[in-house]
Coordinates of N, CA and C in Angstrom, one line a residue:
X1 N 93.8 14.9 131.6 CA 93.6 14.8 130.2 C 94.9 14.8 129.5
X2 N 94.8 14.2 128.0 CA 96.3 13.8 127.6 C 96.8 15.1 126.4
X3 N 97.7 15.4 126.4 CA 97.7 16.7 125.8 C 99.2 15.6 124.6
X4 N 98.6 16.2 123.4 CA 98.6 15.6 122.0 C 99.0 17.0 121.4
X5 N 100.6 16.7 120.4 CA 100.7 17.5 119.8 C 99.9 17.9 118.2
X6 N 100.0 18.8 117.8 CA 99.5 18.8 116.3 C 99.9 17.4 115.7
X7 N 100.6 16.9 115.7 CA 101.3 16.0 114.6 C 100.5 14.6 115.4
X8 N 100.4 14.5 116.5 CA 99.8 13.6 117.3 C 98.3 13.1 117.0
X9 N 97.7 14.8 116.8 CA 96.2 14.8 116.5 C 96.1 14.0 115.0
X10 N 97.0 14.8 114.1 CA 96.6 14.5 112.9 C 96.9 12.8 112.6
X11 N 97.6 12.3 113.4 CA 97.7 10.6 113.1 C 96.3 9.5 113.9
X12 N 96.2 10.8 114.6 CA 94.7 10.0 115.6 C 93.6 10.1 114.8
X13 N 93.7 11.4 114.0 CA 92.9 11.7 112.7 C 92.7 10.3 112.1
X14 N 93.9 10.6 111.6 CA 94.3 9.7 110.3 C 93.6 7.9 110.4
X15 N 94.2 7.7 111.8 CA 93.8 6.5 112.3 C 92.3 6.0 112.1
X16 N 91.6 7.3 112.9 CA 89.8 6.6 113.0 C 89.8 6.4 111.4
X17 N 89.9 7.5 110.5 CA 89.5 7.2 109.3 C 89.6 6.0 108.6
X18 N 91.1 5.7 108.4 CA 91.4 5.0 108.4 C 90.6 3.5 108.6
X19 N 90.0 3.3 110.2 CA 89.3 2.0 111.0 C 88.1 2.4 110.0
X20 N 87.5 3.1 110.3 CA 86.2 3.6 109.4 C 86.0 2.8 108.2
X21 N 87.0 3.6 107.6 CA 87.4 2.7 105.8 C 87.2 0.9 105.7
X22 N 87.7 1.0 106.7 CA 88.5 -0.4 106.6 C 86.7 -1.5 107.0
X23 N 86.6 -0.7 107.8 CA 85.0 -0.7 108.4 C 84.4 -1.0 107.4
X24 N 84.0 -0.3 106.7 CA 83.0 -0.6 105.5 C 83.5 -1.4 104.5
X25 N 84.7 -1.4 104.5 CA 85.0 -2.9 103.4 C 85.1 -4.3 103.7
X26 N 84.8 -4.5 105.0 CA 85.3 -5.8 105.5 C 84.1 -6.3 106.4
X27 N 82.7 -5.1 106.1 CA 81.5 -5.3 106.6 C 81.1 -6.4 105.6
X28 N 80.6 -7.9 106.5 CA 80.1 -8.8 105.7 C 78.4 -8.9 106.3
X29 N 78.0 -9.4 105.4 CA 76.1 -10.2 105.5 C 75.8 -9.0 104.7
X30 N 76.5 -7.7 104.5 CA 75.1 -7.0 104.2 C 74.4 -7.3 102.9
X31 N 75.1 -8.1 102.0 CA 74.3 -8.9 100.9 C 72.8 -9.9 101.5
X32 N 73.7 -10.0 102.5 CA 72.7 -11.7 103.0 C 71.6 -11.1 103.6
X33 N 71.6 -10.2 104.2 CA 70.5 -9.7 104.7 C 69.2 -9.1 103.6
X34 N 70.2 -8.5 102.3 CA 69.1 -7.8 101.3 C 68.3 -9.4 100.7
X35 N 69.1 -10.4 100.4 CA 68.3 -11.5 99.4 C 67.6 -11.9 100.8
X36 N 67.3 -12.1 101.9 CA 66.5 -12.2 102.6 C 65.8 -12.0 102.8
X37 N 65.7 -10.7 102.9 CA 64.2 -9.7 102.6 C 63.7 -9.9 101.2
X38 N 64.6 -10.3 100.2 CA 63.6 -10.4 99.2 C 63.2 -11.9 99.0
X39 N 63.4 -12.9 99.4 CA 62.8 -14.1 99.5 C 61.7 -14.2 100.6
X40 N 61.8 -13.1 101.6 CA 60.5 -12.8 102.4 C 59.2 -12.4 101.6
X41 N 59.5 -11.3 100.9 CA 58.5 -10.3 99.9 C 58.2 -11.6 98.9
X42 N 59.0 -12.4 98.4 CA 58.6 -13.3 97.3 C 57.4 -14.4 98.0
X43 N 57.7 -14.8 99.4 CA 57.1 -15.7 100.0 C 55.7 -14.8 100.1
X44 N 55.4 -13.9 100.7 CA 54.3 -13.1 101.3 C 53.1 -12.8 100.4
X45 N 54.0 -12.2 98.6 CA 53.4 -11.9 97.4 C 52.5 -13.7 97.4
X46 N 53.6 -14.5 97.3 CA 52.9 -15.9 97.0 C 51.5 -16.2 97.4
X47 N 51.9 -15.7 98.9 CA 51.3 -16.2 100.1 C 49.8 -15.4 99.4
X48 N 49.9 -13.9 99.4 CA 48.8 -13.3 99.4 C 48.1 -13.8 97.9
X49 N 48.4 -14.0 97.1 CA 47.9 -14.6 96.1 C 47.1 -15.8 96.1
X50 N 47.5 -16.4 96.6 CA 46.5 -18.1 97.0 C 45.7 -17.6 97.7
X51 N 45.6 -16.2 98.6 CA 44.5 -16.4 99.7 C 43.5 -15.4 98.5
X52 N 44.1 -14.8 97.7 CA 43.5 -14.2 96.7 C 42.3 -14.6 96.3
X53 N 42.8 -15.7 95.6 CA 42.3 -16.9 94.7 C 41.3 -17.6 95.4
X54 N 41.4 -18.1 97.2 CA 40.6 -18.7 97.7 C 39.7 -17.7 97.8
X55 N 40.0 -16.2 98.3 CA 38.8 -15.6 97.9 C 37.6 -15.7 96.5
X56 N 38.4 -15.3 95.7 CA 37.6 -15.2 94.5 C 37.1 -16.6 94.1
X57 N 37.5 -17.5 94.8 CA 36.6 -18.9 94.7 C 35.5 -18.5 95.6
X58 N 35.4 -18.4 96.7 CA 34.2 -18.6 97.7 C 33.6 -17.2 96.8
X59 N 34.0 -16.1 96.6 CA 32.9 -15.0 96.0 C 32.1 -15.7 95.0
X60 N 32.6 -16.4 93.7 CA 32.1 -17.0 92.9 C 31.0 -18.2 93.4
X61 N 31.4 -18.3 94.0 CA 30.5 -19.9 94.9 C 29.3 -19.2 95.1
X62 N 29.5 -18.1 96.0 CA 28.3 -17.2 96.9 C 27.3 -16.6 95.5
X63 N 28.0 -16.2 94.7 CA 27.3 -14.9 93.8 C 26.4 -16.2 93.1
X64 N 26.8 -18.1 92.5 CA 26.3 -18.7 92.4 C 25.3 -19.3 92.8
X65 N 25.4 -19.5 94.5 CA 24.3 -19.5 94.9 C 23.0 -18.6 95.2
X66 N 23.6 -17.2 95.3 CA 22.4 -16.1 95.2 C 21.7 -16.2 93.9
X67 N 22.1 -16.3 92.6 CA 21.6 -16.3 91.8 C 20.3 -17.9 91.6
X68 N 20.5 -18.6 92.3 CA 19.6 -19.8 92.5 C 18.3 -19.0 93.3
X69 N 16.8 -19.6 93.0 CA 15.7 -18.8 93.1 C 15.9 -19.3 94.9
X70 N 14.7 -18.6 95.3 CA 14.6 -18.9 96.7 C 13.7 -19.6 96.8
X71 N 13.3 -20.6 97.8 CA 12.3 -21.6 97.9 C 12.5 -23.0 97.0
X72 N 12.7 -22.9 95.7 CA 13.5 -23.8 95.1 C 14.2 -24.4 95.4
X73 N 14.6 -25.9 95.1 CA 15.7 -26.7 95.6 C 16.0 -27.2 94.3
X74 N 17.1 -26.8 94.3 CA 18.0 -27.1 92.7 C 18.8 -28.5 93.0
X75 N 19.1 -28.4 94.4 CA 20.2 -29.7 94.3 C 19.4 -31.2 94.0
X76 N 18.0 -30.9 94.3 CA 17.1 -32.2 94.7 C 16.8 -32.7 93.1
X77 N 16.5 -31.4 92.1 CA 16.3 -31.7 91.0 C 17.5 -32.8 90.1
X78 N 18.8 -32.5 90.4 CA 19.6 -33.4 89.8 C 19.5 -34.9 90.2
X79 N 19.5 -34.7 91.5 CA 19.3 -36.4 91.8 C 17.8 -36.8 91.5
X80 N 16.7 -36.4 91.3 CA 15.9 -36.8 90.4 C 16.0 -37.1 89.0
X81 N 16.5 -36.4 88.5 CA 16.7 -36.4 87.2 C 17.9 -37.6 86.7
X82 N 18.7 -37.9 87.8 CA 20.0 -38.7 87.3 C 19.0 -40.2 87.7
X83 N 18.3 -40.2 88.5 CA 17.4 -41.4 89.5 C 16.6 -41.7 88.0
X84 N 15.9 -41.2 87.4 CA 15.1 -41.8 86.3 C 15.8 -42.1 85.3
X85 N 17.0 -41.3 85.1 CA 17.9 -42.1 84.4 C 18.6 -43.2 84.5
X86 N 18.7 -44.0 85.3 CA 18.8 -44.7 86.0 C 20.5 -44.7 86.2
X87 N 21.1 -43.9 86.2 CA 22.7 -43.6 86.3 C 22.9 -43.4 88.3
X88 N 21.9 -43.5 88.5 CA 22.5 -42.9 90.1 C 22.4 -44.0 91.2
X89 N 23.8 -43.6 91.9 CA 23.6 -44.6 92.9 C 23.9 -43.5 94.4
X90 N 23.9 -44.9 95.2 CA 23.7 -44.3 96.5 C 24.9 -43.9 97.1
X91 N 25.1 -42.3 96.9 CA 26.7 -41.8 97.3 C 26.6 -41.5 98.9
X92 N 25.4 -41.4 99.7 CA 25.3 -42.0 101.0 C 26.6 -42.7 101.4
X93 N 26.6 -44.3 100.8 CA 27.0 -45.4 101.5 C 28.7 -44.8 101.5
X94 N 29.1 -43.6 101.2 CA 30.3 -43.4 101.0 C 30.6 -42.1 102.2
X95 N 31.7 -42.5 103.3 CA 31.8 -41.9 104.5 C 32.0 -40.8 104.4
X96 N 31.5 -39.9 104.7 CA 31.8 -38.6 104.5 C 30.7 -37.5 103.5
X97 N 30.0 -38.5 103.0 CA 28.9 -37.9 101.9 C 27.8 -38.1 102.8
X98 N 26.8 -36.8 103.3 CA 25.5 -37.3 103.5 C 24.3 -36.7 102.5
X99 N 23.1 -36.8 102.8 CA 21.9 -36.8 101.7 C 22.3 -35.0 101.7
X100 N 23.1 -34.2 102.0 CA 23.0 -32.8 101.1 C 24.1 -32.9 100.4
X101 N 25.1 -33.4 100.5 CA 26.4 -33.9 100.0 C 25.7 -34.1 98.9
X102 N 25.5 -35.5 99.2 CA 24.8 -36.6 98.0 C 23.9 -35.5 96.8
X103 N 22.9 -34.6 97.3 CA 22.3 -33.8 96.4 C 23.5 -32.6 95.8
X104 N 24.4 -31.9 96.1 CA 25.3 -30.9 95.9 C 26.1 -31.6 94.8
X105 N 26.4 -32.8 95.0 CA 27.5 -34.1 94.2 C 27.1 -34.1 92.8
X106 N 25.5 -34.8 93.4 CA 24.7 -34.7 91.7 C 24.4 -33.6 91.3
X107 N 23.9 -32.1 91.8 CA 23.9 -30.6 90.9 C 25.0 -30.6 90.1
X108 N 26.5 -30.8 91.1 CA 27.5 -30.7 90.2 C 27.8 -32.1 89.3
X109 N 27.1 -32.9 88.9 CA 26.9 -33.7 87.6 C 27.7 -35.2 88.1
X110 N 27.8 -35.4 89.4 CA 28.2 -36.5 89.9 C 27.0 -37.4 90.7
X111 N 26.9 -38.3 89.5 CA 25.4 -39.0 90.2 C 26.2 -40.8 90.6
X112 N 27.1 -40.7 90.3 CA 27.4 -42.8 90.4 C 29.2 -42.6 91.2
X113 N 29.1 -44.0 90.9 CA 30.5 -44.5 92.4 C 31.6 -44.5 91.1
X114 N 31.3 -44.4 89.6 CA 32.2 -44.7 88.5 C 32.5 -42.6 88.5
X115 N 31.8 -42.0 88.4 CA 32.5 -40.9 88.2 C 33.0 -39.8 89.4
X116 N 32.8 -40.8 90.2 CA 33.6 -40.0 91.8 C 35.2 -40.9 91.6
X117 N 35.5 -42.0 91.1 CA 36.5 -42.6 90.7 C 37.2 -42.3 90.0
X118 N 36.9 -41.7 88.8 CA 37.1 -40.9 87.8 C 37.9 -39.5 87.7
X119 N 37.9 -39.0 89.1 CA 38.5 -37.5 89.2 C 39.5 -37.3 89.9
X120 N 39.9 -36.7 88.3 CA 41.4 -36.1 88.8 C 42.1 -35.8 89.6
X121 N 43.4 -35.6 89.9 CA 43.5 -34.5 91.2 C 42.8 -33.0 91.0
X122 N 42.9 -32.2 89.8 CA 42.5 -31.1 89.5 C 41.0 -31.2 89.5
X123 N 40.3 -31.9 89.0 CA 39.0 -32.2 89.2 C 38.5 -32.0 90.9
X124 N 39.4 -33.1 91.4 CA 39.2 -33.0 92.8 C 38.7 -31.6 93.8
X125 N 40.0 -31.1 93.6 CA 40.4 -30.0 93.9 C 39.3 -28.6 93.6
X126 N 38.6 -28.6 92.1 CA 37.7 -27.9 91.7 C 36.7 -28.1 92.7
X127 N 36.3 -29.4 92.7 CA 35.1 -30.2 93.2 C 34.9 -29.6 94.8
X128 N 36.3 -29.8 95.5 CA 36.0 -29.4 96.9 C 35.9 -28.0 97.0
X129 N 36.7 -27.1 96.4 CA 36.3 -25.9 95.9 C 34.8 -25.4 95.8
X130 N 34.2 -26.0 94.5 CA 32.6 -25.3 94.1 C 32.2 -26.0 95.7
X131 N 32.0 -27.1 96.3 CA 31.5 -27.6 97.6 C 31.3 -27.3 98.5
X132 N 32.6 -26.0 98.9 CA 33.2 -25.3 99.7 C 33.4 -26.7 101.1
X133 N 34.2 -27.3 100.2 CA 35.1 -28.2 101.2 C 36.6 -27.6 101.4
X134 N 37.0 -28.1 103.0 CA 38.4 -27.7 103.0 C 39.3 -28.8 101.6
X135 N 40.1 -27.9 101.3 CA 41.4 -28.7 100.4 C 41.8 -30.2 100.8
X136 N 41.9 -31.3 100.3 CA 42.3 -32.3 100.8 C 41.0 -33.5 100.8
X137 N 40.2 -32.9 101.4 CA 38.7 -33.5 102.0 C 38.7 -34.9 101.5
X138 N 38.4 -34.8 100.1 CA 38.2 -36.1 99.1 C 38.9 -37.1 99.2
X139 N 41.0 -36.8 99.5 CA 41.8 -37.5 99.5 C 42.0 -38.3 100.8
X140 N 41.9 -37.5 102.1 CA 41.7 -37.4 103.1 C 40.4 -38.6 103.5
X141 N 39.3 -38.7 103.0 CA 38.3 -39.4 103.3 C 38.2 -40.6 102.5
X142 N 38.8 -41.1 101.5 CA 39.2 -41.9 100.3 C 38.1 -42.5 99.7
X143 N 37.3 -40.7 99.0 CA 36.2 -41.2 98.5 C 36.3 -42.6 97.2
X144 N 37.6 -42.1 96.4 CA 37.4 -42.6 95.4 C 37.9 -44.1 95.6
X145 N 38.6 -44.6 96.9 CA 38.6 -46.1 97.4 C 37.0 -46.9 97.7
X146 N 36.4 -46.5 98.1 CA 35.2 -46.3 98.7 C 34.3 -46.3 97.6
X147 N 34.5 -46.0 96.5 CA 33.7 -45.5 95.4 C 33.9 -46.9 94.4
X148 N 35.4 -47.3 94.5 CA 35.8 -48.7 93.9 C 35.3 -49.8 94.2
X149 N 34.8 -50.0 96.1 CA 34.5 -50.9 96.4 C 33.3 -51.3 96.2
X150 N 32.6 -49.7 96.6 CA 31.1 -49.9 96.0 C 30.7 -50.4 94.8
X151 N 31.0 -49.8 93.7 CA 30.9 -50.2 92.4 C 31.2 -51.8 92.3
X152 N 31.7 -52.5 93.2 CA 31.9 -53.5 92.9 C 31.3 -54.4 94.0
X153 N 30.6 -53.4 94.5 CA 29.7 -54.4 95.0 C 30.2 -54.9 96.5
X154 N 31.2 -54.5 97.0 CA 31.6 -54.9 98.5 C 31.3 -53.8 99.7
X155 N 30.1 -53.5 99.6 CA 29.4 -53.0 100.7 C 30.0 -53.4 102.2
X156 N 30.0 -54.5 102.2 CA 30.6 -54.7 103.9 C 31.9 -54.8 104.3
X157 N 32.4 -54.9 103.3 CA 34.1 -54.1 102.9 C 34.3 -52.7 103.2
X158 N 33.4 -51.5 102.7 CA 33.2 -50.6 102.9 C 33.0 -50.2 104.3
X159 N 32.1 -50.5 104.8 CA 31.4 -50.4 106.3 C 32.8 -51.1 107.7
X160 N 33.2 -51.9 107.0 CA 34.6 -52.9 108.1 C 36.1 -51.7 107.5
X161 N 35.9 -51.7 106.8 CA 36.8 -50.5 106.6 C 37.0 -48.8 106.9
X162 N 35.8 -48.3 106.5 CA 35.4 -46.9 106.1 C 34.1 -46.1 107.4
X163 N 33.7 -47.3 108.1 CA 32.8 -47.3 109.5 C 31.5 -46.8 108.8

């Protein structure tokens, strides 16, 4: 072992402290690390908010449909009612819609190929929502292409395109 006088110790002292010091002022990231963690927390808060939201959409969907009597068929009533009116057509011919679609379409007040054309992105978006369609669905399936051609009468346009 190395034998150190007093005067020896106190510069070996002096020294670590010294490193030590020097240590903590010349320590870099530790900013980078804190705004990291908070653009984590910022992302997560985001995050859990939209799943929020998708909840309290599907609760509202559900609490809407419980409230509908039982045995009753509400959706069937609209497409009768739009059918005597003569405002309704056949949202069938449109891929992706079948006859409960087609009845759910008209409850929510869409009976023709002119007011599926008609909707917004935000409409959209509402629409797949109350439907409990995934996000996208509409755009993704190109109702409102589909909805143009019909209206205009190119049925076999539709079918050679849309299958």
């Amino acid at each position: 072992m190395m034998n150190l006088t007093s005067d020896e110790w106190v510069y070996v002292t002096f020294l670590l402290l010294l490193a030590f010091v020097v240590g903590l002022l010349v320590r870099g990231g530790s900013g980078k690390w804190k705004r990291a963690l908070a653009r984590e927390r910022e992302a997560h808060a985001a995050l859990r908010a939209d799943h929020e939201a998708r909840i309290a959409a599907a609760n509202a969907r559900i609490a809407e449909l419980e409230r509908q009597l039982p045995g009753a068929d509400p959706l069937a009533g609209g497409a009768i009612a739009a059918a005597a009116a003569g405002r309704h057509d056949d949202l069938t011919l449109i891929r992706g819609i079948d006859r409960d679609g087609e009845a759910r379409l008209n409850a929510a007040g869409i009976h023709g190929y002119r007011a599926i054309e008609a909707l917004s992105a935000e409409e959209e978006a509402a629409l797949e929502g109350r439907l409990g369609f995934a996000p996208g669905r509409i755009a993704n399936e190109q109702w409102r292409e589909q909805a143009a051609l019909l209206r205009a009468g190119k049925i076999d346009e539709v079918r050679a395109r849309y299958g």
